[in-house]
mmCIF file of C-alpha atoms and ligand atoms in Angstrom:
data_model
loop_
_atom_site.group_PDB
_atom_site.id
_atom_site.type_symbol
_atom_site.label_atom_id
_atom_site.label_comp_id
_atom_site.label_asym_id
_atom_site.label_seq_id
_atom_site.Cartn_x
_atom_site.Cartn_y
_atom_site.Cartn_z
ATOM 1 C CA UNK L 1 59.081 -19.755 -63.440
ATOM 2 C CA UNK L 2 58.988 -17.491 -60.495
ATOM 3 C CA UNK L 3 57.841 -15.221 -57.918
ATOM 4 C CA UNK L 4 59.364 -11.710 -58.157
ATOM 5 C CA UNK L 5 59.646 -9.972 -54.514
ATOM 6 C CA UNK L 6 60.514 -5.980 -54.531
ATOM 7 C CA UNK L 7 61.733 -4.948 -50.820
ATOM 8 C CA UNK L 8 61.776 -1.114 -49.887
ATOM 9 C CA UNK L 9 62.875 -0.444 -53.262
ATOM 10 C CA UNK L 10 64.732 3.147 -53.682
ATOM 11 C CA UNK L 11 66.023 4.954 -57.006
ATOM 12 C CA UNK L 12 67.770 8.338 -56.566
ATOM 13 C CA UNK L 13 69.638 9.667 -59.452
ATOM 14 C CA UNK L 14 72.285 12.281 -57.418
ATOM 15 C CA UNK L 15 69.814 13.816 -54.742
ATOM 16 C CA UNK L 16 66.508 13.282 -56.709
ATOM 17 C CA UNK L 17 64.674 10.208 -55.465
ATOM 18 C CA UNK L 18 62.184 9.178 -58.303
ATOM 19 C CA UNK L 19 61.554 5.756 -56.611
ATOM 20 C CA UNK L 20 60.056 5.626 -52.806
ATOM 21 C CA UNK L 21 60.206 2.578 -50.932
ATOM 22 C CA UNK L 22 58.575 0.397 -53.325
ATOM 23 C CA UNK L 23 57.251 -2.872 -51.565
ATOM 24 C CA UNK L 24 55.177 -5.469 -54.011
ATOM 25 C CA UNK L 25 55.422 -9.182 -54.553
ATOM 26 C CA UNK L 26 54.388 -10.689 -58.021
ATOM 27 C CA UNK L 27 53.637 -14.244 -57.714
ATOM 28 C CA UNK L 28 54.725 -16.935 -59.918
ATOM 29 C CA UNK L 29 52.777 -16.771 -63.517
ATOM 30 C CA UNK L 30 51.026 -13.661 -62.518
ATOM 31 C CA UNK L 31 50.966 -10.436 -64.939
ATOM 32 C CA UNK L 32 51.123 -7.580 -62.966
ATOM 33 C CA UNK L 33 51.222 -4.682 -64.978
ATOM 34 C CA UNK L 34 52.850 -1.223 -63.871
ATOM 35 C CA UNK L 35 50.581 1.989 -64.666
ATOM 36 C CA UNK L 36 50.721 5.309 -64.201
ATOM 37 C CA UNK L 37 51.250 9.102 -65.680
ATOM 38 C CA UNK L 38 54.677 9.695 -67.873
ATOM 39 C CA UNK L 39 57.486 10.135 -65.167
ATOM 40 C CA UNK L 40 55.594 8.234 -63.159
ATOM 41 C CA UNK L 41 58.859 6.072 -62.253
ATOM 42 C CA UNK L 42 57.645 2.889 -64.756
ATOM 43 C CA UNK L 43 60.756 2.401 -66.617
ATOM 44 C CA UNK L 44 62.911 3.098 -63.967
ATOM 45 C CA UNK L 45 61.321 0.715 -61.992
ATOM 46 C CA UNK L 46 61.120 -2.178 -64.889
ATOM 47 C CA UNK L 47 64.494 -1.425 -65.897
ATOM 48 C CA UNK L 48 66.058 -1.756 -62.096
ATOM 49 C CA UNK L 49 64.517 -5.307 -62.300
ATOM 50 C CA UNK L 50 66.043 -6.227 -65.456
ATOM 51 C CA UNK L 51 69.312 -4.738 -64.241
ATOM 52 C CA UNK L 52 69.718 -1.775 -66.663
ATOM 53 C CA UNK L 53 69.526 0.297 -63.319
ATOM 54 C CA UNK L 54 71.275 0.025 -60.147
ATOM 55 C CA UNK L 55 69.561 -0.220 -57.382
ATOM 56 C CA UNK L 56 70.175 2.918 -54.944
ATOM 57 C CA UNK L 57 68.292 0.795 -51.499
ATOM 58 C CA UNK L 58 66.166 -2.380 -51.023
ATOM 59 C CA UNK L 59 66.277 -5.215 -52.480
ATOM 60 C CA UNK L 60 64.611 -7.331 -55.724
ATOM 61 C CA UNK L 61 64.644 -10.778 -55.646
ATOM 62 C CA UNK L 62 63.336 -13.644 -58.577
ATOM 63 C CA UNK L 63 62.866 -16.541 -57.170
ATOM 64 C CA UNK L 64 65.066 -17.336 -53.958
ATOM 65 C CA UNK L 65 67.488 -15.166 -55.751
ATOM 66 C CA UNK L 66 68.636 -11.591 -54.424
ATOM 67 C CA UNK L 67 69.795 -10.274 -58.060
ATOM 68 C CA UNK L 68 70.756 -6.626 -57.227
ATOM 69 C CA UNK L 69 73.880 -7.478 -58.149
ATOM 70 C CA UNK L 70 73.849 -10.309 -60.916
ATOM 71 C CA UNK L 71 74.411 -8.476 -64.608
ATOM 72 C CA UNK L 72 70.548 -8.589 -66.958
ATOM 73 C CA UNK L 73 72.275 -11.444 -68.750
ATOM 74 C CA UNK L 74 72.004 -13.861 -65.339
ATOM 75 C CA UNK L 75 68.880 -12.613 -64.307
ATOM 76 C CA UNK L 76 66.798 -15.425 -66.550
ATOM 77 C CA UNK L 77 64.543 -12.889 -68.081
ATOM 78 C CA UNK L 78 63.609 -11.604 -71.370
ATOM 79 C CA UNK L 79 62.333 -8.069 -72.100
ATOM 80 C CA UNK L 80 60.080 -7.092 -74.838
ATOM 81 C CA UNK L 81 60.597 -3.204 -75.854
ATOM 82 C CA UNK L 82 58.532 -0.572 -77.355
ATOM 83 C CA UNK L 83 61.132 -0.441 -80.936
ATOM 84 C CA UNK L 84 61.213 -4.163 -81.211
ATOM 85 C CA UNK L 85 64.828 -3.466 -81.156
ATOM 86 C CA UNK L 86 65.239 -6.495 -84.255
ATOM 87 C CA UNK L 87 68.746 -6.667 -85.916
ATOM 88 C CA UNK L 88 67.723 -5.145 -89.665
ATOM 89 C CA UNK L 89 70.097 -7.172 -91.395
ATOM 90 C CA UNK L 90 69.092 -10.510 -89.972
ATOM 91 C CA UNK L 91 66.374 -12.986 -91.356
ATOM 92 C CA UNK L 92 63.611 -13.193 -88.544
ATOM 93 C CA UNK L 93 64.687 -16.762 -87.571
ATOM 94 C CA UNK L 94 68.090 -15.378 -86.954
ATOM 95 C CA UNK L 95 67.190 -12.622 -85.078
ATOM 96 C CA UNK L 96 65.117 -15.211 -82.525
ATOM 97 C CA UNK L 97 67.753 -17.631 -83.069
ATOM 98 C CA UNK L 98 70.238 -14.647 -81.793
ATOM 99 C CA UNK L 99 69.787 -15.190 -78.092
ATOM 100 C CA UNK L 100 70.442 -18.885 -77.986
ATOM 101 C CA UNK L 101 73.233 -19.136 -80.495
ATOM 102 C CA UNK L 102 75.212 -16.569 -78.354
ATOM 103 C CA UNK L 103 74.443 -18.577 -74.910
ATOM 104 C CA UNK L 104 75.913 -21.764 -77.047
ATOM 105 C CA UNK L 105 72.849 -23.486 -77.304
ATOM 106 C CA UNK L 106 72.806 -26.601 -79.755
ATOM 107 C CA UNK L 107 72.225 -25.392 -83.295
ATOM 108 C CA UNK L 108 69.714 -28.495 -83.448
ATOM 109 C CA UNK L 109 67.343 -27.543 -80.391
ATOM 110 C CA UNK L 110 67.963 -23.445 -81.528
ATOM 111 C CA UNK L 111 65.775 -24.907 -84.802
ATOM 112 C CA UNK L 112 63.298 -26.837 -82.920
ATOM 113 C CA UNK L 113 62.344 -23.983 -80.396
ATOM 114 C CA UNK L 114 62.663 -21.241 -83.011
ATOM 115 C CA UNK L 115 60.527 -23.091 -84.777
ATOM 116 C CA UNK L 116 57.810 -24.340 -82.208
ATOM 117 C CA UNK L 117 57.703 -20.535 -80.838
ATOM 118 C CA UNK L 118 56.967 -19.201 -85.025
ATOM 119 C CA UNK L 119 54.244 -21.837 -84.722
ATOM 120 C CA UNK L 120 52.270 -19.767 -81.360
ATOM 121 C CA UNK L 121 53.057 -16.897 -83.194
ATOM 122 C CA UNK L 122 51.986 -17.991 -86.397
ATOM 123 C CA UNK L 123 55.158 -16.040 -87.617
ATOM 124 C CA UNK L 124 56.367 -19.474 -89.597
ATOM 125 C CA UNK L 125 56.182 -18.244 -92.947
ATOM 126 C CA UNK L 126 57.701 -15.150 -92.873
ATOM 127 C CA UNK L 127 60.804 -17.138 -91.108
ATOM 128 C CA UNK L 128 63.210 -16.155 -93.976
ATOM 129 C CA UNK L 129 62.695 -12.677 -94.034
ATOM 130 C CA UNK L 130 63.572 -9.191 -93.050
ATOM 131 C CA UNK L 131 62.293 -7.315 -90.279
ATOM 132 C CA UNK L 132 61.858 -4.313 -92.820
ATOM 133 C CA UNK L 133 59.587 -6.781 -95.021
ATOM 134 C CA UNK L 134 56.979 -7.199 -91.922
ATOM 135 C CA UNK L 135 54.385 -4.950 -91.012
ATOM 136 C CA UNK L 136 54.622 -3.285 -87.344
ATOM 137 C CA UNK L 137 52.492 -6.242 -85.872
ATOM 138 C CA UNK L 138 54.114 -8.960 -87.567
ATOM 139 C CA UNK L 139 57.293 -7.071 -86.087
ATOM 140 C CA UNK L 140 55.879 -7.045 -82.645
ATOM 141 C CA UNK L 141 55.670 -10.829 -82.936
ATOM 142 C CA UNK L 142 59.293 -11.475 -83.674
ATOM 143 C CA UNK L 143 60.454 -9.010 -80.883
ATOM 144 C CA UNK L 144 58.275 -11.251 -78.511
ATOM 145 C CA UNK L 145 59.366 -14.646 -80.240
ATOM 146 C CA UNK L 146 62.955 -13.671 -79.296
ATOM 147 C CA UNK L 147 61.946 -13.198 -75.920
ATOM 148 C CA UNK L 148 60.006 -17.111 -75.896
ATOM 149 C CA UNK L 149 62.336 -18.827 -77.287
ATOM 150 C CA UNK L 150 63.986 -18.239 -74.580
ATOM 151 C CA UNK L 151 62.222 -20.121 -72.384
ATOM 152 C CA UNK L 152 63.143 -16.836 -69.508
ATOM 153 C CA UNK L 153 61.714 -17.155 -65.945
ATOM 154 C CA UNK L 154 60.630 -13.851 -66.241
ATOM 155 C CA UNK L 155 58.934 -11.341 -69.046
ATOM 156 C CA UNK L 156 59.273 -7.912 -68.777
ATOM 157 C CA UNK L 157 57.282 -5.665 -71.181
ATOM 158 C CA UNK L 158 58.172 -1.850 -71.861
ATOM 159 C CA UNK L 159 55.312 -0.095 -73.202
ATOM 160 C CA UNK L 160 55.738 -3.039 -76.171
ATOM 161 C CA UNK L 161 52.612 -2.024 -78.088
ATOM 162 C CA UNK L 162 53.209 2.199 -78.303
ATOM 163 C CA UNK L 163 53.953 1.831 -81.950
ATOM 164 C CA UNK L 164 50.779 0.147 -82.883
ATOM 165 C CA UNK L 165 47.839 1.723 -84.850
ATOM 166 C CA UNK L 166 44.885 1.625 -81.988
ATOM 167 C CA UNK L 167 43.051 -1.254 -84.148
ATOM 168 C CA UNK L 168 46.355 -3.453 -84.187
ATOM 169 C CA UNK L 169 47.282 -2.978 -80.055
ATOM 170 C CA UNK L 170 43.902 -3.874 -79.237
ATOM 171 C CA UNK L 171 44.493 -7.381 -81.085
ATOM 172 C CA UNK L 172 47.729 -7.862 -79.770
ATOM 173 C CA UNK L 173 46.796 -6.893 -76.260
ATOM 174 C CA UNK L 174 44.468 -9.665 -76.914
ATOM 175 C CA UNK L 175 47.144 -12.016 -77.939
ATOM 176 C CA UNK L 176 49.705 -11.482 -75.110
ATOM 177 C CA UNK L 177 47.257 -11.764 -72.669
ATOM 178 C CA UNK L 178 46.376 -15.203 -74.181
ATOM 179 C CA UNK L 179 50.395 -16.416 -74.656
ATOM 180 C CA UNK L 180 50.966 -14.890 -71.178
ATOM 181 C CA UNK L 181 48.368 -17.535 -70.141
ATOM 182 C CA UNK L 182 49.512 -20.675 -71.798
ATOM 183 C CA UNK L 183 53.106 -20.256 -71.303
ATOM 184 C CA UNK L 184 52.296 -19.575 -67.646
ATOM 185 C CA UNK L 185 55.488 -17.081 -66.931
ATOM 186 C CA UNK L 186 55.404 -14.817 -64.388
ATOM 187 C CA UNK L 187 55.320 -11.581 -66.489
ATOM 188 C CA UNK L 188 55.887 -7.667 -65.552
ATOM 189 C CA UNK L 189 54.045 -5.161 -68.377
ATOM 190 C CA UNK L 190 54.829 -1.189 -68.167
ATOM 191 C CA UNK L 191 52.252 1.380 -69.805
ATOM 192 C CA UNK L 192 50.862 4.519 -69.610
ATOM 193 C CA UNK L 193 47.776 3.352 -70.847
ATOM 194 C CA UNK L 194 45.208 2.424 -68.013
ATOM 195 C CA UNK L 195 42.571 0.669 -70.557
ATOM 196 C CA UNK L 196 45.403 -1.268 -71.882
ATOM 197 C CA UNK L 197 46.427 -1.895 -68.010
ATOM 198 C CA UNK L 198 43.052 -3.088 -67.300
ATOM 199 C CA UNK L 199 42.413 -5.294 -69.699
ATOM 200 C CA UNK L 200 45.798 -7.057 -69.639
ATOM 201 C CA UNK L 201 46.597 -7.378 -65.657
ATOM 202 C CA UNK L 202 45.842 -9.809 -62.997
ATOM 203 C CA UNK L 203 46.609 -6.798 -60.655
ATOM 204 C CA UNK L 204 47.855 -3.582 -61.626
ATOM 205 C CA UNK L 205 50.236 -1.180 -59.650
ATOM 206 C CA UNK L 206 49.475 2.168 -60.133
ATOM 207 C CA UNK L 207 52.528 4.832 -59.589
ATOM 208 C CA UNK L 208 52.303 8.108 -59.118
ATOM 209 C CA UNK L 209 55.563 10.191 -58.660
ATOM 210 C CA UNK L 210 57.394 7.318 -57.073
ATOM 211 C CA UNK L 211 55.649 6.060 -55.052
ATOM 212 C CA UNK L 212 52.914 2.723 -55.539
ATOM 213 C CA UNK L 213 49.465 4.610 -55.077
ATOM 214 C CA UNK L 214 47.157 1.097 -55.114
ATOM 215 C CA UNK L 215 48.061 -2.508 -55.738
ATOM 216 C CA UNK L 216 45.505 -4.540 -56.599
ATOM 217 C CA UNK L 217 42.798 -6.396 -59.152
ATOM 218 C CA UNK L 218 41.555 -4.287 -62.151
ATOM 219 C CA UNK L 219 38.069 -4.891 -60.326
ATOM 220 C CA UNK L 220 39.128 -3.921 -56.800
ATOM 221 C CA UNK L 221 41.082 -0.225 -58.311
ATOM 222 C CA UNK L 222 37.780 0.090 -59.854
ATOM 223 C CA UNK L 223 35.475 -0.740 -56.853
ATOM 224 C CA UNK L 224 37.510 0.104 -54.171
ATOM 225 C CA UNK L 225 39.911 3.106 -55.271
ATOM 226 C CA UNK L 226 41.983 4.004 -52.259
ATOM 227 C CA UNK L 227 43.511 7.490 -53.093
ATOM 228 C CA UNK L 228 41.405 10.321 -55.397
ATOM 229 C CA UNK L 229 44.702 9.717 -57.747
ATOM 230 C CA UNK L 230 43.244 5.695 -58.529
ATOM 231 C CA UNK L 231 39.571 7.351 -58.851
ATOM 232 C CA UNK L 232 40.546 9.416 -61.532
ATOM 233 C CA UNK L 233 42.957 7.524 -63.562
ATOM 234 C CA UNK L 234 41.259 4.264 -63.524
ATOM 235 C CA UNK L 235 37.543 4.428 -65.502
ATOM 236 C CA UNK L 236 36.824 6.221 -68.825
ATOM 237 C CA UNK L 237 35.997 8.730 -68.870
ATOM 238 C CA UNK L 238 37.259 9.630 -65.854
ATOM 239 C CA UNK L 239 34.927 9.612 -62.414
ATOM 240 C CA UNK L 240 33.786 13.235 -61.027
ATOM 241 C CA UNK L 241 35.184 15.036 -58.426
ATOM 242 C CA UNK L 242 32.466 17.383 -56.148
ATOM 243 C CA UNK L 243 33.453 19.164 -53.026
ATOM 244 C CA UNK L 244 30.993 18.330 -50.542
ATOM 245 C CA UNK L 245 30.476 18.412 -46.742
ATOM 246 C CA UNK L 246 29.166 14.920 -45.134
ATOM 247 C CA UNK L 247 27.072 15.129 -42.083
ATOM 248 C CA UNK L 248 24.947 13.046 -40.619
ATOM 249 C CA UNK L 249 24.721 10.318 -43.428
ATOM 250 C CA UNK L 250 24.065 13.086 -45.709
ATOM 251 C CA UNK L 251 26.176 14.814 -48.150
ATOM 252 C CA UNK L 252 25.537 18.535 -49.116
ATOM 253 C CA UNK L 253 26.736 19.498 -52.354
ATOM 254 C CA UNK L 254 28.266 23.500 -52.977
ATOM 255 C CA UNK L 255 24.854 23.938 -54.586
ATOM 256 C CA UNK L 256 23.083 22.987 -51.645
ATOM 257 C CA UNK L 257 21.691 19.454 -52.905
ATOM 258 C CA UNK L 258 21.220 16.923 -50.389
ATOM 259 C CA UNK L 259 22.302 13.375 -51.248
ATOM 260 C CA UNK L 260 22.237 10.524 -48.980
ATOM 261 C CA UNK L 261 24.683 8.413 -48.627
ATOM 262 C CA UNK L 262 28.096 8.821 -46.836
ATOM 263 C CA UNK L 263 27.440 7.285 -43.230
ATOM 264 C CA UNK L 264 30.106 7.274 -41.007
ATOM 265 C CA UNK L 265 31.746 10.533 -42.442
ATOM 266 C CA UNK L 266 32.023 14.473 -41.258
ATOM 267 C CA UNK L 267 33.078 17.132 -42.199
ATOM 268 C CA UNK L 268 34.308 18.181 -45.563
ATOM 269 C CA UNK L 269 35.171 15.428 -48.167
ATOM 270 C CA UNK L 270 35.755 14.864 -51.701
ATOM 271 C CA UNK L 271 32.687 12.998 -53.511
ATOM 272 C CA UNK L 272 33.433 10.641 -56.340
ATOM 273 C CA UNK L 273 30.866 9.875 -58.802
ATOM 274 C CA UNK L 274 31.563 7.781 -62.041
ATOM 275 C CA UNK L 275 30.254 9.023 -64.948
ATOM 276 C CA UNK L 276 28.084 5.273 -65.720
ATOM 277 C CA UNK L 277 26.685 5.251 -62.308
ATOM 278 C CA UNK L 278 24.514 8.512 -62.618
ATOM 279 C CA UNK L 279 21.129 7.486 -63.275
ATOM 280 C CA UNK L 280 18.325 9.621 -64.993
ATOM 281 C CA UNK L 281 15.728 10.406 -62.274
ATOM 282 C CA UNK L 282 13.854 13.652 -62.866
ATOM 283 C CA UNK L 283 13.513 13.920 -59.528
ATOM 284 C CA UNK L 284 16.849 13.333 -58.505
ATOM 285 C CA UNK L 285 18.965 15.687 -56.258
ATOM 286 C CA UNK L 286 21.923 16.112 -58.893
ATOM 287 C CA UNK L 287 21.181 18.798 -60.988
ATOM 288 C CA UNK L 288 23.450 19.069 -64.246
ATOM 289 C CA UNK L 289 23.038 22.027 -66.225
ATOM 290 C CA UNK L 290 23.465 20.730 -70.023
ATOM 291 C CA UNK L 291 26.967 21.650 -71.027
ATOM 292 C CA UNK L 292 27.115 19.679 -74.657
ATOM 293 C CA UNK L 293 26.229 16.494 -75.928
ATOM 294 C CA UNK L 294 28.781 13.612 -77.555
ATOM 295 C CA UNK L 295 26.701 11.047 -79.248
ATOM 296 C CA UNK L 296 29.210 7.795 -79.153
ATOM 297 C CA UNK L 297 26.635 5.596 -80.371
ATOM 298 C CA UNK L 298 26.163 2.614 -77.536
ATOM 299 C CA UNK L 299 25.904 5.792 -75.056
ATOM 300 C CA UNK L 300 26.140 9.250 -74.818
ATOM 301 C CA UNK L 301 28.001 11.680 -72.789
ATOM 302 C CA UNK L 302 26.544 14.343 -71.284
ATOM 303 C CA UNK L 303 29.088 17.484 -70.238
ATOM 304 C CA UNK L 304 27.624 19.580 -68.021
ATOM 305 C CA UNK L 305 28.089 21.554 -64.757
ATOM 306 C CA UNK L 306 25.992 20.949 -61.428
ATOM 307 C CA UNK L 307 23.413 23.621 -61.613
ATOM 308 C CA UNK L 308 24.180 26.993 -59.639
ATOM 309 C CA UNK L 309 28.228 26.182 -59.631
ATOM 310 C CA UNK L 310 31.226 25.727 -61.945
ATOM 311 C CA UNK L 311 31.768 21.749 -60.422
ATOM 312 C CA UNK L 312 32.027 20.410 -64.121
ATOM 313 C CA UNK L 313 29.937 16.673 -64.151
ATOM 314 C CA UNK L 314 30.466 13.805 -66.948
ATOM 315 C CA UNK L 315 27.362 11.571 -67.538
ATOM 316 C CA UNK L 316 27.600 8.674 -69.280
ATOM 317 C CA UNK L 317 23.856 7.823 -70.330
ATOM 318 C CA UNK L 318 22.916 4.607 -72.552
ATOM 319 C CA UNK L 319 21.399 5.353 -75.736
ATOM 320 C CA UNK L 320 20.610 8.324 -77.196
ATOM 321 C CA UNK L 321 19.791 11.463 -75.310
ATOM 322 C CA UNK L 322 19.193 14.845 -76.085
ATOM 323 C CA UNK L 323 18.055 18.036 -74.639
ATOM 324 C CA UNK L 324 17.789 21.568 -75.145
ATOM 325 C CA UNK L 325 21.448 23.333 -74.571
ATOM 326 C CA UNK L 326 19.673 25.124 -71.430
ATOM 327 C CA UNK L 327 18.210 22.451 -69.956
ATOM 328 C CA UNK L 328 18.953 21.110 -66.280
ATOM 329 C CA UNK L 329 18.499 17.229 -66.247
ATOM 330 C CA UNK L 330 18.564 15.308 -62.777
ATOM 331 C CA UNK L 331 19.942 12.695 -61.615
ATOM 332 C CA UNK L 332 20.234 9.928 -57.959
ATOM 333 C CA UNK L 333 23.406 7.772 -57.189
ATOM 334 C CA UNK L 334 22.698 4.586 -55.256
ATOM 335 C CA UNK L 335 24.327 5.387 -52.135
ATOM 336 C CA UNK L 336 26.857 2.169 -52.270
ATOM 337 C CA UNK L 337 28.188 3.715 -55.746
ATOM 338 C CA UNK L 338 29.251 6.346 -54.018
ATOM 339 C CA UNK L 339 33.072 7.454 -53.269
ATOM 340 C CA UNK L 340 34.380 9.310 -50.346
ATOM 341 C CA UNK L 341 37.760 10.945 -50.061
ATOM 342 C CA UNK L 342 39.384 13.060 -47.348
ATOM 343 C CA UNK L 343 39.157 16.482 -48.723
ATOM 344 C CA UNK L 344 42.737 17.140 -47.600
ATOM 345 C CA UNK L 345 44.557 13.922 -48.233
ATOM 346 C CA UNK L 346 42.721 12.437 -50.912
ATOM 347 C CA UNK L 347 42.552 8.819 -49.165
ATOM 348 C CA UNK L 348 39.546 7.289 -49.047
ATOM 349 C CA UNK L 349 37.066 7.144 -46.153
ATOM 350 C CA UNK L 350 35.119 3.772 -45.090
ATOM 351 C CA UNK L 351 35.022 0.399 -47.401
HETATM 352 P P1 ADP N 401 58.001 6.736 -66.800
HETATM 353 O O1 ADP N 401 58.568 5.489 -67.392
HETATM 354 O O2 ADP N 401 56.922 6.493 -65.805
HETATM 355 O O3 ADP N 401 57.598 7.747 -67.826
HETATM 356 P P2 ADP N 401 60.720 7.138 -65.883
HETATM 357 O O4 ADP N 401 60.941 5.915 -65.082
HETATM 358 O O5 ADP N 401 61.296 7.194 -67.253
HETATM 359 O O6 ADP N 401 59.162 7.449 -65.940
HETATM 360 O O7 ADP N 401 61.282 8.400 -65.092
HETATM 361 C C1 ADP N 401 60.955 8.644 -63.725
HETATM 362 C C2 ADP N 401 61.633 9.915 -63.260
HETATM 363 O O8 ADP N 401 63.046 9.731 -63.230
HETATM 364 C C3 ADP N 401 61.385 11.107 -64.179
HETATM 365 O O9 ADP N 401 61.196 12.243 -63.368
HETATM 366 C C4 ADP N 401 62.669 11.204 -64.975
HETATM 367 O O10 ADP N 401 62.913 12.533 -65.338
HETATM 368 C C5 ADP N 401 63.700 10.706 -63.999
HETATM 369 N N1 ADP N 401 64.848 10.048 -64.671
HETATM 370 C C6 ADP N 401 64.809 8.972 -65.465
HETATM 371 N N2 ADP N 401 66.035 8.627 -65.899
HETATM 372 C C7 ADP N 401 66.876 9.541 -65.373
HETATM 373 C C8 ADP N 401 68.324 9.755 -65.426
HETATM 374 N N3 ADP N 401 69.125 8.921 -66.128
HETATM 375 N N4 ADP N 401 68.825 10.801 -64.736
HETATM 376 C C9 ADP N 401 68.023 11.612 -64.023
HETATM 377 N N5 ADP N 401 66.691 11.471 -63.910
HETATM 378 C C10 ADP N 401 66.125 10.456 -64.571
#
């Protein structure tokens, strides 16, 4: 096992930079999973630490190891892809058996660990066949068998669960979160997919056009956002956005509502409000004028726009709600749920 240590990282294909000074250390057995918007940089950036990539600047070290210049093969890690990428004409224990036999590995010890690994996977039985006798889970499970067997100081995952009905990818999210765990290796997981990124990480890093937005806990990207970018990609659906001017520990809406909260502000800001965290209060001062209603069971949404402007608002109430389409329902925000971003730079203001 080991730590993985990304220095001032830079990827530039000709004169286009898509990669800006990444800096980030994973620490040995962590799963840090990389997250962000298609084009983000994800691939490029999991790829230049596999060694598919050069590196254009900076540095990426495993272990005590600089490896910007040792071939994928030296690198000690195993990647998991998206399209399994299994050999069809090979018998599943082959295809995990691949790896090893190629490095020379004793055809003895090649059985035991091929073996052992089917047995976490619960793969054994299906040992002797094809891939194109497997379903796309059972699939999944060779693709990452080949990658324990192994025994790699490092995993990296590219998006490996994209081809996965939504039922099956929450189950195996489950289960690589749980092998991740008992095998202990220090593990790197790519997707676009910020529930999936959420659920799986010890920290996320969330990209945005290059560059590393927020590195942190799923808990602290969802307390603490530090750019408007975090606020709105991390929490479904997606926190609101109001322009609003902060003055005084007080925060005027465009509408003219008054809500307090935002000490230590001035000036005009961007206020964040997630859509959970807006509470019924008849008397409250955030007046949503009843857009539609979706009725998800556990809670409803409510779409809506704040009364007297076009700022479109998403409440997420518990239960079931209803109310005439013309109705204006209000609601408070207990000050410490609330968000503050500069209105020009989009970083947040205070704690
Ligand atoms: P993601 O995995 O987040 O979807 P990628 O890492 O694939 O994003 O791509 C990041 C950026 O780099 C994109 O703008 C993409 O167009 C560009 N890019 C990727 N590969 C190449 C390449 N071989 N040549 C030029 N540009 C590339």
């Amino acid at each position: 096992m080991a730590s993985i240590n990304l220095k001032d990282l830079v990827k530039a294909y000709g004169q286009t930079e898509v990669l800006h000074h990444v800096d980030g250390q994973i620490e040995d057995g962590e799963l840090v999973v990389i997250v962000g918007p298609s084009g983000c940089g994800k691939s490029t950036l999991l790829r230049m630490i596999a060694g598919l990539e050069t590196v254009t600047s900076g540095q990426i070290s495993i272990g005590d190891r600089v490896v910007n210049q040792l071939e994928p093969a030296d690198r000690d890690i195993a990647m998991v892809f998206q399209n399994y990428a299994l050999y069809p004409h090979m018998s599943v224990r082959e295809n995990m058996a691949y790896g090893l036999k190629i490095r020379k590995i004793d055809k003895s010890e090649i059985n035991r660990r091929v073996e052992e690994t089917a047995d976490i996977l619960e793969i054994r039985p299906y040992l002797d066949r094809k891939p194109r006798q497997l379903s796309g889970g059972q699939r999944q499970r060779v693709a990452m068998g080949r990658a324990i067997v192994r025994d790699p100081q490092v995993f990296l995952f590219d998006e490996p669960l994209s081809n996965l009905d939504a039922k099956l990818r929450v189950q195996m999210r489950l289960e690589i979160r749980k092998l991740q765990q008992r095998l202990g290796v220090t593990s790197i997981y790519v997707t676009h997919d910020q529930v999936e990124a959420m659920t799986l990480g010890d920290r996320l890093m969330v990209l945005n056009g290059g560059y590393v937005e927020q590195f942190g806990t799923p808990i602290e990207l969802y307390d603490r956002p530090q750019t408007v970018f975090v606020a709105g990609f991390i929490g479904s659906p997606a926190m609101n956005f109001v322009p609003a001017t902060a003055e005084q520990g007080r925060l005027t809406l465009e509408n003219g509502a008054q809500i307090p909260g935002g000490a230590g502000a001035s000036g005009k800001i961007t206020l964040g409000l997630r859509p959970e965290h807006l509470q019924a209060d008849e008397n409250g001062p955030i007046r949503v004028s009843v857009g539609l209603f979706e009725h998800l069971g556990a809670n409803t949404l409510l779409h809506g726009t704040l009364e007297g402007s076009n700022n479109e608002i998403v409440v997420s109430i518990p239960g079931h709600i209803s109310a005439a389409p013309d109705a204006v329902m209000g609601f408070s925000v207990s000050a410490d749920l609330l968000h503050l971003f500069d209105a020009e730079t989009g970083k947040r203001i205070g704690a």
